[in-house]
Coordinates of N, CA and C and ligand atoms in Angstrom, one line a residue:
M1 N 115.4 86.2 99.9 CA 116.6 87.1 100.1 C 116.8 87.8 98.8
R2 N 116.9 89.1 98.9 CA 117.1 89.9 97.6 C 118.6 90.2 97.5
Q3 N 119.1 90.0 96.2 CA 120.5 90.3 95.9 C 120.8 91.8 96.0
T4 N 121.9 92.2 96.5 CA 122.3 93.6 96.4 C 122.6 94.0 95.0
I5 N 122.2 95.1 94.6 CA 122.4 95.6 93.2 C 123.0 97.0 93.4
V6 N 124.1 97.2 92.7 CA 124.7 98.5 92.6 C 124.8 99.0 91.2
A7 N 124.2 100.1 90.9 CA 124.2 100.6 89.5 C 124.9 102.0 89.4
G8 N 125.7 102.1 88.4 CA 126.4 103.4 88.2 C 125.7 104.2 87.1
N9 N 125.4 105.5 87.4 CA 124.8 106.3 86.4 C 125.8 107.4 86.0
W10 N 126.4 107.2 84.8 CA 127.5 108.1 84.4 C 126.9 109.4 84.0
K11 N 125.6 109.5 83.7 CA 125.0 110.7 83.2 C 125.8 111.2 81.9
M12 N 126.0 112.5 81.7 CA 126.6 112.9 80.4 C 128.1 113.2 80.7
N13 N 128.8 112.1 81.2 CA 130.2 112.3 81.6 C 130.9 111.1 81.0
A14 N 131.6 111.3 79.9 CA 132.4 110.2 79.3 C 133.2 110.7 78.1
S15 N 134.3 110.0 77.9 CA 135.1 110.2 76.6 C 135.6 108.8 76.3
K16 N 136.1 108.5 75.1 CA 136.6 107.1 74.9 C 137.6 106.8 75.9
E17 N 138.5 107.7 76.2 CA 139.6 107.5 77.1 C 139.1 107.2 78.5
T18 N 138.2 108.1 79.0 CA 137.7 107.9 80.4 C 136.9 106.6 80.6
V19 N 136.1 106.3 79.5 CA 135.3 105.0 79.6 C 136.3 103.8 79.7
N20 N 137.3 103.9 78.9 CA 138.3 102.8 79.0 C 138.9 102.6 80.3
T21 N 139.4 103.7 80.9 CA 140.1 103.7 82.2 C 139.1 103.3 83.3
L22 N 137.9 103.8 83.2 CA 136.9 103.5 84.3 C 136.5 102.0 84.2
V23 N 136.1 101.5 83.1 CA 135.7 100.1 83.0 C 136.8 99.2 83.3
M24 N 138.0 99.4 82.8 CA 139.1 98.6 83.1 C 139.4 98.6 84.6
G25 N 139.3 99.7 85.2 CA 139.5 99.9 86.7 C 138.4 99.1 87.5
I26 N 137.2 99.2 87.1 CA 136.1 98.4 87.7 C 136.4 96.9 87.6
L27 N 136.6 96.5 86.3 CA 136.8 95.1 86.1 C 138.0 94.5 86.9
S28 N 139.0 95.3 87.1 CA 140.2 94.8 87.9 C 139.9 94.5 89.3
G29 N 138.8 95.1 89.8 CA 138.4 94.8 91.3 C 137.2 94.0 91.5
M30 N 136.7 93.4 90.4 CA 135.3 92.7 90.5 C 135.4 91.3 91.2
S31 N 136.6 90.8 91.3 CA 136.6 89.3 91.7 C 136.0 89.1 93.0
D32 N 136.1 90.0 94.0 CA 135.5 89.8 95.3 C 134.2 90.6 95.5
V33 N 133.5 90.9 94.4 CA 132.2 91.6 94.5 C 131.1 90.6 94.4
D34 N 130.2 90.5 95.3 CA 129.1 89.6 95.3 C 127.8 90.3 94.7
S35 N 127.8 91.6 94.8 CA 126.6 92.3 94.3 C 126.5 92.2 92.8
K36 N 125.2 92.4 92.3 CA 125.0 92.6 90.9 C 125.4 94.0 90.5
V37 N 126.3 94.2 89.6 CA 126.8 95.5 89.2 C 126.4 95.9 87.8
I38 N 125.9 97.1 87.7 CA 125.4 97.6 86.4 C 126.0 98.9 86.1
V39 N 126.5 99.2 84.9 CA 127.0 100.5 84.6 C 126.1 101.1 83.5
C40 N 125.5 102.3 83.7 CA 124.6 102.9 82.7 C 125.4 104.0 82.0
A41 N 125.7 103.7 80.8 CA 126.6 104.6 80.0 C 125.8 105.5 79.1
P42 N 126.4 106.6 78.7 CA 125.7 107.5 77.7 C 125.6 106.7 76.4
A43 N 124.6 106.9 75.6 CA 124.3 106.0 74.4 C 125.5 105.9 73.5
P44 N 126.3 107.0 73.2 CA 127.4 106.8 72.2 C 128.4 105.8 72.7
Y45 N 128.5 105.5 74.0 CA 129.5 104.6 74.5 C 129.1 103.2 74.8
L46 N 127.8 102.9 74.5 CA 127.3 101.6 74.8 C 128.1 100.5 74.1
S47 N 128.5 100.8 72.9 CA 129.2 99.8 72.1 C 130.6 99.6 72.7
Q48 N 131.3 100.6 73.1 CA 132.6 100.5 73.7 C 132.5 99.7 75.0
V49 N 131.5 100.0 75.8 CA 131.4 99.3 77.1 C 131.1 97.8 76.8
E50 N 130.2 97.6 75.9 CA 129.8 96.2 75.5 C 131.1 95.4 75.2
A51 N 132.0 96.0 74.4 CA 133.2 95.2 74.0 C 134.1 95.0 75.3
L52 N 134.2 96.0 76.1 CA 135.1 95.9 77.3 C 134.6 94.9 78.3
I53 N 133.3 94.7 78.5 CA 132.8 93.9 79.6 C 132.5 92.4 79.1
T54 N 132.7 92.1 77.9 CA 132.5 90.7 77.4 C 133.1 89.7 78.4
H55 N 132.3 88.7 78.7 CA 132.7 87.6 79.6 C 133.1 88.1 81.0
S56 N 132.6 89.2 81.4 CA 132.8 89.7 82.8 C 131.4 89.6 83.5
Q57 N 131.4 89.9 84.8 CA 130.2 89.9 85.6 C 129.6 91.3 85.6
L58 N 130.1 92.2 84.8 CA 129.6 93.6 84.8 C 128.4 93.6 83.8
N59 N 127.3 94.3 84.2 CA 126.1 94.4 83.3 C 126.0 95.8 82.8
L60 N 125.4 95.9 81.6 CA 125.3 97.2 80.9 C 123.9 97.8 80.9
G61 N 123.7 99.1 81.1 CA 122.4 99.7 81.0 C 122.5 101.0 80.3
A62 N 121.4 101.5 79.8 CA 121.3 102.8 79.1 C 120.6 103.8 80.2
Q63 N 120.6 105.0 79.8 CA 120.1 106.0 80.7 C 118.7 106.5 80.5
D64 N 118.1 106.1 79.3 CA 116.8 106.6 79.0 C 116.4 105.8 77.7
L65 N 115.1 105.8 77.4 CA 114.7 105.3 76.1 C 113.5 106.0 75.6
N66 N 113.2 106.0 74.3 CA 112.0 106.5 73.7 C 110.9 105.5 73.7
V67 N 109.7 105.9 73.8 CA 108.6 104.9 73.8 C 108.3 104.3 72.4
N68 N 108.8 105.0 71.4 CA 108.5 104.5 70.0 C 109.6 103.5 69.6
A69 N 109.2 102.6 68.7 CA 110.1 101.5 68.2 C 111.2 102.1 67.3
S70 N 110.8 103.0 66.4 CA 111.7 103.6 65.4 C 111.0 104.8 64.8
G71 N 111.7 105.5 63.9 CA 111.1 106.5 63.1 C 111.6 107.9 63.4
A72 N 110.8 108.9 63.1 CA 111.3 110.3 63.0 C 111.3 110.9 64.4
F73 N 112.3 110.5 65.2 CA 112.4 111.0 66.6 C 113.8 111.4 66.8
T74 N 114.2 112.5 66.2 CA 115.6 113.0 66.2 C 116.3 113.0 67.6
G75 N 117.4 112.4 67.7 CA 118.1 112.5 68.9 C 117.8 111.4 69.9
E76 N 116.7 110.6 69.7 CA 116.2 109.6 70.7 C 116.8 108.3 70.4
I77 N 116.7 107.4 71.4 CA 117.2 106.0 71.2 C 116.0 105.0 71.6
S78 N 115.9 103.9 70.9 CA 114.9 103.0 71.2 C 115.3 101.8 72.0
A79 N 114.4 101.0 72.5 CA 114.7 99.8 73.2 C 115.5 98.9 72.4
D80 N 115.2 98.7 71.1 CA 115.9 97.8 70.2 C 117.4 98.2 70.1
M81 N 117.6 99.5 70.0 CA 119.0 100.0 69.9 C 119.8 99.7 71.2
I82 N 119.1 99.9 72.3 CA 119.8 99.6 73.6 C 120.2 98.1 73.6
K83 N 119.2 97.3 73.2 CA 119.5 95.8 73.2 C 120.6 95.4 72.2
D84 N 120.6 96.1 71.1 CA 121.6 95.8 70.1 C 123.0 95.9 70.6
F85 N 123.2 96.6 71.7 CA 124.6 96.8 72.3 C 124.7 95.9 73.5
G86 N 123.8 95.0 73.7 CA 124.0 94.0 74.8 C 123.5 94.6 76.1
A87 N 122.9 95.7 76.2 CA 122.4 96.3 77.4 C 121.1 95.6 77.8
Q88 N 121.0 95.3 79.1 CA 119.8 94.6 79.6 C 119.0 95.6 80.5
Y89 N 119.5 96.7 80.8 CA 118.9 97.6 81.8 C 118.8 99.0 81.2
V90 N 117.8 99.8 81.7 CA 117.7 101.1 81.3 C 117.1 102.0 82.5
I91 N 117.7 103.1 82.8 CA 117.2 104.0 83.8 C 116.0 104.7 83.2
V92 N 114.9 104.8 83.9 CA 113.7 105.4 83.5 C 113.2 106.4 84.6
G93 N 112.9 107.6 84.1 CA 112.3 108.5 85.1 C 113.2 109.1 86.1
H94 N 114.5 109.2 85.7 CA 115.5 109.9 86.6 C 115.0 111.3 86.8
S95 N 115.3 111.8 88.0 CA 114.8 113.1 88.4 C 115.2 114.2 87.4
E96 N 116.4 114.0 86.8 CA 116.9 115.0 85.8 C 116.0 114.9 84.5
R97 N 115.5 113.8 84.1 CA 114.6 113.6 83.0 C 113.3 114.2 83.4
R98 N 112.8 114.0 84.6 CA 111.5 114.5 85.0 C 111.6 116.1 85.1
S99 N 112.7 116.6 85.6 CA 112.7 118.1 85.8 C 113.1 118.9 84.6
L100 N 114.2 118.4 83.9 CA 114.7 119.1 82.8 C 114.0 118.8 81.5
Y101 N 113.4 117.6 81.4 CA 112.8 117.2 80.1 C 111.3 117.0 80.3
F102 N 110.8 117.4 81.4 CA 109.3 117.5 81.6 C 108.7 116.1 81.5
E103 N 109.3 115.1 82.0 CA 108.7 113.7 81.9 C 107.8 113.6 83.2
N104 N 106.5 113.5 82.9 CA 105.6 113.4 84.1 C 105.4 111.9 84.4
N105 N 104.5 111.6 85.4 CA 104.4 110.2 85.8 C 103.8 109.3 84.7
E106 N 103.0 109.8 83.9 CA 102.4 109.0 82.8 C 103.4 108.7 81.7
V107 N 104.2 109.7 81.4 CA 105.3 109.4 80.4 C 106.3 108.4 81.0
V108 N 106.7 108.5 82.2 CA 107.6 107.6 82.8 C 107.0 106.2 82.8
A109 N 105.7 106.1 83.2 CA 105.1 104.8 83.2 C 105.1 104.2 81.9
R110 N 104.8 104.9 80.8 CA 104.9 104.4 79.4 C 106.3 103.9 79.1
K111 N 107.3 104.6 79.5 CA 108.7 104.2 79.3 C 109.0 102.9 80.0
V112 N 108.5 102.8 81.3 CA 108.6 101.5 82.0 C 108.0 100.4 81.2
Q113 N 106.8 100.6 80.8 CA 106.1 99.5 80.0 C 106.8 99.1 78.7
V114 N 107.3 100.1 78.0 CA 108.0 99.8 76.8 C 109.3 99.1 77.1
A115 N 110.0 99.4 78.1 CA 111.2 98.7 78.5 C 110.9 97.2 78.8
L116 N 109.8 97.0 79.6 CA 109.4 95.6 79.9 C 109.0 94.9 78.7
D117 N 108.2 95.5 77.8 CA 107.7 94.9 76.6 C 108.9 94.4 75.7
N118 N 110.0 95.1 75.9 CA 111.2 94.7 75.1 C 112.2 93.9 75.8
G119 N 111.9 93.4 77.0 CA 112.8 92.6 77.8 C 113.9 93.3 78.5
L120 N 113.8 94.6 78.6 CA 114.8 95.4 79.3 C 114.3 95.5 80.8
T121 N 115.2 95.5 81.7 CA 114.8 95.8 83.1 C 114.9 97.3 83.4
P122 N 113.8 97.9 83.7 CA 113.9 99.3 84.0 C 114.4 99.6 85.4
L123 N 115.3 100.5 85.6 CA 115.7 101.1 86.9 C 114.7 102.3 87.0
F124 N 113.6 102.1 87.7 CA 112.5 103.0 87.8 C 112.8 104.0 88.9
C125 N 113.1 105.3 88.6 CA 113.5 106.2 89.6 C 112.3 107.0 90.1
I126 N 112.2 107.2 91.4 CA 111.2 108.0 92.1 C 111.8 108.8 93.2
G127 N 111.1 109.8 93.6 CA 111.6 110.5 94.7 C 111.1 112.0 94.8
E128 N 111.1 112.6 95.9 CA 110.5 113.9 96.1 C 111.5 115.0 96.2
T129 N 111.1 116.2 95.9 CA 112.0 117.4 96.0 C 112.0 117.8 97.5
L130 N 113.0 118.7 97.8 CA 113.1 119.2 99.2 C 111.8 119.9 99.6
E131 N 111.3 120.7 98.7 CA 110.0 121.4 99.0 C 108.9 120.4 99.3
Q132 N 108.8 119.4 98.5 CA 107.7 118.4 98.7 C 108.0 117.7 100.1
R133 N 109.2 117.3 100.4 CA 109.5 116.7 101.7 C 109.1 117.6 102.9
E134 N 109.6 118.9 102.7 CA 109.4 119.8 103.9 C 107.9 120.2 104.1
S135 N 107.1 120.0 103.0 CA 105.7 120.3 103.1 C 104.9 119.0 103.5
G136 N 105.6 118.0 103.8 CA 105.0 116.7 104.3 C 104.4 115.9 103.2
N137 N 104.9 116.1 102.0 CA 104.3 115.4 100.8 C 105.1 114.3 100.2
M138 N 106.1 113.8 100.9 CA 107.0 112.8 100.4 C 106.2 111.6 100.0
E139 N 105.3 111.1 100.9 CA 104.6 109.9 100.7 C 103.6 110.0 99.5
S140 N 102.9 111.1 99.4 CA 102.0 111.3 98.3 C 102.6 111.4 97.0
V141 N 103.8 112.0 96.9 CA 104.5 112.2 95.7 C 105.0 110.8 95.2
V142 N 105.6 110.1 96.1 CA 106.2 108.8 95.7 C 105.1 107.8 95.4
S143 N 104.0 107.9 96.1 CA 102.8 107.0 95.8 C 102.3 107.3 94.4
A144 N 102.2 108.5 94.0 CA 101.6 108.9 92.7 C 102.6 108.3 91.6
Q145 N 103.9 108.4 91.9 CA 104.9 108.0 90.9 C 104.7 106.4 90.7
I146 N 104.5 105.7 91.8 CA 104.4 104.3 91.7 C 103.0 103.9 91.1
Q147 N 102.0 104.6 91.6 CA 100.6 104.3 91.1 C 100.5 104.4 89.6
A148 N 101.2 105.4 89.0 CA 101.1 105.5 87.6 C 101.6 104.2 86.8
V149 N 102.6 103.6 87.4 CA 103.1 102.3 86.8 C 102.1 101.2 87.1
I150 N 101.5 101.1 88.3 CA 100.6 100.1 88.6 C 99.3 100.3 87.7
D151 N 98.9 101.5 87.5 CA 97.7 101.7 86.7 C 97.9 101.3 85.3
L152 N 99.1 101.5 84.7 CA 99.3 101.2 83.3 C 99.7 99.7 83.1
S153 N 100.6 99.2 84.0 CA 101.2 97.9 83.8 C 100.7 96.8 84.8
G154 N 100.1 97.2 85.9 CA 99.7 96.2 86.9 C 100.8 96.0 87.9
I155 N 100.5 95.5 89.1 CA 101.4 95.3 90.1 C 102.4 94.2 89.7
G156 N 102.0 93.2 88.9 CA 102.9 92.1 88.5 C 104.1 92.6 87.8
A157 N 104.0 93.8 87.2 CA 105.2 94.3 86.4 C 106.4 94.5 87.4
F158 N 106.1 94.8 88.6 CA 107.2 95.0 89.6 C 108.1 93.8 89.8
K159 N 107.6 92.6 89.3 CA 108.5 91.5 89.4 C 109.7 91.7 88.6
D160 N 109.6 92.6 87.5 CA 110.7 92.8 86.6 C 111.2 94.2 86.6
I161 N 110.9 94.9 87.7 CA 111.3 96.3 87.8 C 112.3 96.4 89.0
I162 N 113.3 97.2 88.8 CA 114.2 97.7 89.9 C 113.8 99.1 90.3
V163 N 113.3 99.3 91.5 CA 112.9 100.7 91.9 C 114.2 101.3 92.5
A164 N 114.3 102.6 92.1 CA 115.4 103.4 92.7 C 114.8 104.6 93.4
Y165 N 114.8 104.6 94.8 CA 114.3 105.8 95.5 C 115.4 106.8 95.6
E166 N 115.2 108.0 94.9 CA 116.2 109.0 94.9 C 115.6 110.3 95.3
P167 N 115.8 110.7 96.6 CA 115.3 112.0 97.0 C 116.0 113.1 96.2
V168 N 115.3 113.9 95.5 CA 115.9 114.9 94.6 C 116.9 115.8 95.3
W169 N 116.6 116.1 96.5 CA 117.5 117.0 97.3 C 118.8 116.3 97.7
A170 N 118.9 115.0 97.4 CA 120.2 114.3 97.8 C 121.0 114.0 96.5
I171 N 120.4 114.3 95.3 CA 121.1 113.9 94.1 C 122.2 114.9 93.7
G172 N 123.4 114.5 93.7 CA 124.5 115.4 93.2 C 124.8 116.6 94.2
T173 N 124.2 116.5 95.4 CA 124.3 117.7 96.3 C 125.4 117.4 97.4
G174 N 125.8 116.2 97.6 CA 126.6 115.9 98.7 C 125.8 115.7 100.0
V175 N 124.6 116.0 99.9 CA 123.7 115.7 101.1 C 123.0 114.4 100.9
T176 N 123.3 113.5 101.8 CA 122.8 112.1 101.8 C 121.6 112.0 102.7
A177 N 120.6 111.3 102.4 CA 119.5 111.0 103.3 C 120.1 110.2 104.5
T178 N 119.7 110.5 105.7 CA 120.2 109.6 106.8 C 119.7 108.2 106.5
P179 N 120.4 107.2 107.1 CA 119.9 105.8 106.9 C 118.5 105.7 107.4
Q180 N 118.1 106.4 108.5 CA 116.7 106.4 109.0 C 115.7 107.0 108.0
Q181 N 116.1 108.1 107.4 CA 115.2 108.7 106.4 C 115.0 107.8 105.2
A182 N 116.2 107.3 104.7 CA 116.1 106.4 103.6 C 115.3 105.1 103.9
Q183 N 115.6 104.5 105.0 CA 114.9 103.3 105.4 C 113.4 103.5 105.5
D184 N 113.0 104.7 106.1 CA 111.6 105.0 106.3 C 110.9 105.1 104.9
A185 N 111.6 105.8 103.9 CA 111.0 105.9 102.6 C 110.9 104.5 101.9
H186 N 112.0 103.7 102.0 CA 112.0 102.4 101.4 C 110.9 101.5 102.0
A187 N 110.7 101.6 103.3 CA 109.7 100.8 104.0 C 108.3 101.2 103.5
F188 N 108.1 102.5 103.3 CA 106.9 103.0 102.8 C 106.6 102.5 101.4
I189 N 107.6 102.5 100.6 CA 107.5 102.0 99.2 C 107.1 100.6 99.2
R190 N 107.8 99.8 100.0 CA 107.5 98.3 100.1 C 106.1 98.1 100.6
L191 N 105.7 98.9 101.6 CA 104.4 98.7 102.1 C 103.3 99.0 101.0
M192 N 103.6 100.0 100.2 CA 102.6 100.3 99.1 C 102.6 99.2 98.2
L193 N 103.7 98.6 97.8 CA 103.7 97.5 96.9 C 103.0 96.3 97.6
A194 N 103.2 96.1 98.9 CA 102.6 95.0 99.6 C 101.1 95.1 99.6
K195 N 100.6 96.3 99.7 CA 99.1 96.5 99.7 C 98.5 96.0 98.4
N196 N 99.3 96.0 97.4 CA 98.9 95.5 96.1 C 99.2 94.0 95.9
D197 N 100.3 93.6 96.4 CA 100.7 92.1 96.2 C 101.9 91.9 97.2
A198 N 101.7 91.1 98.2 CA 102.7 90.9 99.3 C 103.9 90.2 98.7
D199 N 103.7 89.2 97.8 CA 104.9 88.5 97.3 C 105.8 89.4 96.4
V200 N 105.1 90.2 95.6 CA 105.9 91.1 94.7 C 106.7 92.1 95.6
A201 N 106.1 92.6 96.6 CA 106.8 93.5 97.5 C 108.0 92.9 98.1
Q202 N 108.0 91.7 98.4 CA 109.1 91.0 99.1 C 110.3 90.8 98.1
T203 N 110.0 90.7 96.8 CA 111.1 90.4 95.8 C 111.6 91.6 95.1
T204 N 110.8 92.7 95.0 CA 111.2 93.9 94.3 C 112.4 94.6 94.9
P205 N 113.5 94.7 94.1 CA 114.7 95.4 94.7 C 114.3 96.9 94.8
I206 N 114.7 97.6 95.9 CA 114.5 99.0 96.0 C 115.9 99.6 96.4
L207 N 116.5 100.3 95.4 CA 117.8 100.9 95.6 C 117.7 102.3 96.1
Y208 N 118.7 102.7 96.9 CA 118.8 104.1 97.3 C 119.7 104.9 96.4
G209 N 119.4 106.1 96.0 CA 120.3 107.0 95.2 C 120.2 108.4 95.8
G210 N 121.4 109.0 95.9 CA 121.5 110.4 96.4 C 122.8 110.5 97.2
S211 N 123.9 110.9 96.5 CA 125.2 111.1 97.1 C 125.7 110.0 98.0
M212 N 125.4 108.7 97.4 CA 126.0 107.6 98.1 C 127.5 107.5 97.7
N213 N 128.3 107.2 98.7 CA 129.7 107.2 98.5 C 130.3 106.1 99.4
P214 N 131.7 105.9 99.2 CA 132.3 104.7 100.0 C 132.1 104.9 101.5
G215 N 131.9 106.1 102.0 CA 131.8 106.4 103.4 C 130.4 106.1 104.0
N216 N 129.4 106.1 103.2 CA 128.1 106.0 103.7 C 127.3 104.7 103.2
A217 N 128.0 104.1 102.2 CA 127.2 103.0 101.5 C 126.9 101.8 102.4
A218 N 127.8 101.4 103.2 CA 127.6 100.2 104.0 C 126.4 100.4 105.0
E219 N 126.3 101.6 105.6 CA 125.2 101.8 106.5 C 123.9 101.9 105.8
L220 N 123.9 102.5 104.6 CA 122.6 102.7 103.9 C 122.2 101.3 103.4
I221 N 123.1 100.6 102.8 CA 122.7 99.3 102.2 C 122.4 98.2 103.3
G222 N 122.9 98.5 104.5 CA 122.7 97.6 105.6 C 121.2 97.7 106.1
C223 N 120.5 98.8 105.7 CA 119.1 98.9 106.2 C 118.2 97.9 105.6
E224 N 117.2 97.5 106.4 CA 116.4 96.3 106.0 C 115.8 96.4 104.6
D225 N 115.3 97.6 104.2 CA 114.6 97.6 102.9 C 115.4 98.3 101.8
I226 N 116.7 98.5 102.1 CA 117.6 99.1 101.0 C 118.4 98.0 100.4
D227 N 118.2 97.8 99.1 CA 118.8 96.6 98.4 C 119.9 97.0 97.6
G228 N 120.5 98.1 97.8 CA 121.6 98.5 97.0 C 121.6 100.0 96.6
G229 N 122.3 100.4 95.6 CA 122.4 101.9 95.3 C 122.4 102.2 93.9
L230 N 121.9 103.4 93.5 CA 122.1 103.9 92.2 C 123.0 105.1 92.4
I231 N 124.2 105.1 91.8 CA 125.3 105.9 92.1 C 125.6 106.9 91.0
G232 N 125.6 108.2 91.2 CA 126.0 109.1 90.2 C 127.5 109.5 90.3
G233 N 127.8 110.5 91.0 CA 129.2 111.0 91.0 C 130.2 110.0 91.4
A234 N 129.9 109.2 92.4 CA 130.9 108.2 92.9 C 131.1 107.0 91.9
S235 N 130.2 106.9 90.9 CA 130.4 105.8 89.9 C 131.4 106.2 88.8
L236 N 131.9 107.4 88.9 CA 132.9 107.8 87.8 C 134.3 107.6 88.3
K237 N 134.5 107.1 89.5 CA 135.8 106.8 90.0 C 135.8 105.3 90.3
A238 N 136.6 104.5 89.6 CA 136.6 103.1 89.7 C 136.7 102.6 91.2
Q239 N 137.7 103.2 91.9 CA 137.9 102.7 93.3 C 136.7 103.0 94.2
D240 N 136.2 104.2 94.1 CA 135.0 104.6 94.9 C 133.8 103.7 94.6
F241 N 133.6 103.5 93.3 CA 132.5 102.6 92.9 C 132.7 101.2 93.4
L242 N 133.9 100.7 93.2 CA 134.2 99.3 93.7 C 133.9 99.2 95.2
Q243 N 134.3 100.2 96.0 CA 134.1 100.2 97.4 C 132.6 100.1 97.7
I244 N 131.8 100.8 97.0 CA 130.4 100.8 97.2 C 129.9 99.4 96.8
C245 N 130.4 98.8 95.7 CA 129.9 97.5 95.3 C 130.2 96.5 96.4
K246 N 131.3 96.7 97.1 CA 131.7 95.7 98.1 C 131.0 96.0 99.4
A247 N 130.3 97.1 99.5 CA 129.6 97.4 100.8 C 128.3 96.6 100.9
G248 N 127.9 96.0 99.9 CA 126.6 95.3 99.9 C 126.6 93.9 100.5
Ligands
PEP1 C1 121.9 109.9 90.4 O1 122.0 110.8 89.6 O2 121.1 109.0 90.2 C2 122.6 110.0 91.7 C3 122.3 109.3 92.7 O3 123.6 111.0 91.7 P1 124.7 111.2 92.9 O4 125.1 109.9 93.4 O5 125.8 112.0 92.3 O6 123.9 112.0 94.0

């Protein structure tokens, strides 16, 4: 039985005031949440969130990491820095990183490996664009994204990876994949993992991301191979996020 996981990706949306209000709001409604809940904050706010969530069941993640341990990499953050603020999770390969910052499958796979080497759990994002889906290439795109990690780290690495299937056309668009579309993609991902290792495939959490909200979360998370959600926009409103956390 896989535990439901709900992760919030705040992206580049935060101020000291909004972080305080958001985290306090989430904490106030956590008592009847069974899911594992993670908030992925922008790097400058990791310290603030760390202090706010002490002794709570809320978990902290970052949104990206550099593959180097330290040095002359202006603007970047390392795995050690992320851990220094008590974060145990890091989003890797988000579609915005892939498209806006040109991270290809090999770069993303290296980041996954560096996260694992440092004891961080990567939220490993994969997913196809609308053009790729409409041209019938969803499966080949997603396969290549996963295969890059298997090639570098081996299938066993997926014991410590959370996969997030995020169709690019559904991210931040208000267009959600239908439960059937999402379930089909998740089943395909699990089958690909199973072809490499059946046990790993059964335990790897696969989250759905793409305009998940309080109105559609229960149906999506209720699908056999959907183990929770990676939430962008709706994670910025405490009540919406909590409703999604309770849908699992
Ligand atoms: C995301 O950015 O990972 C995401 C799923 O965003 P949204 O929920 O806003 O579509």
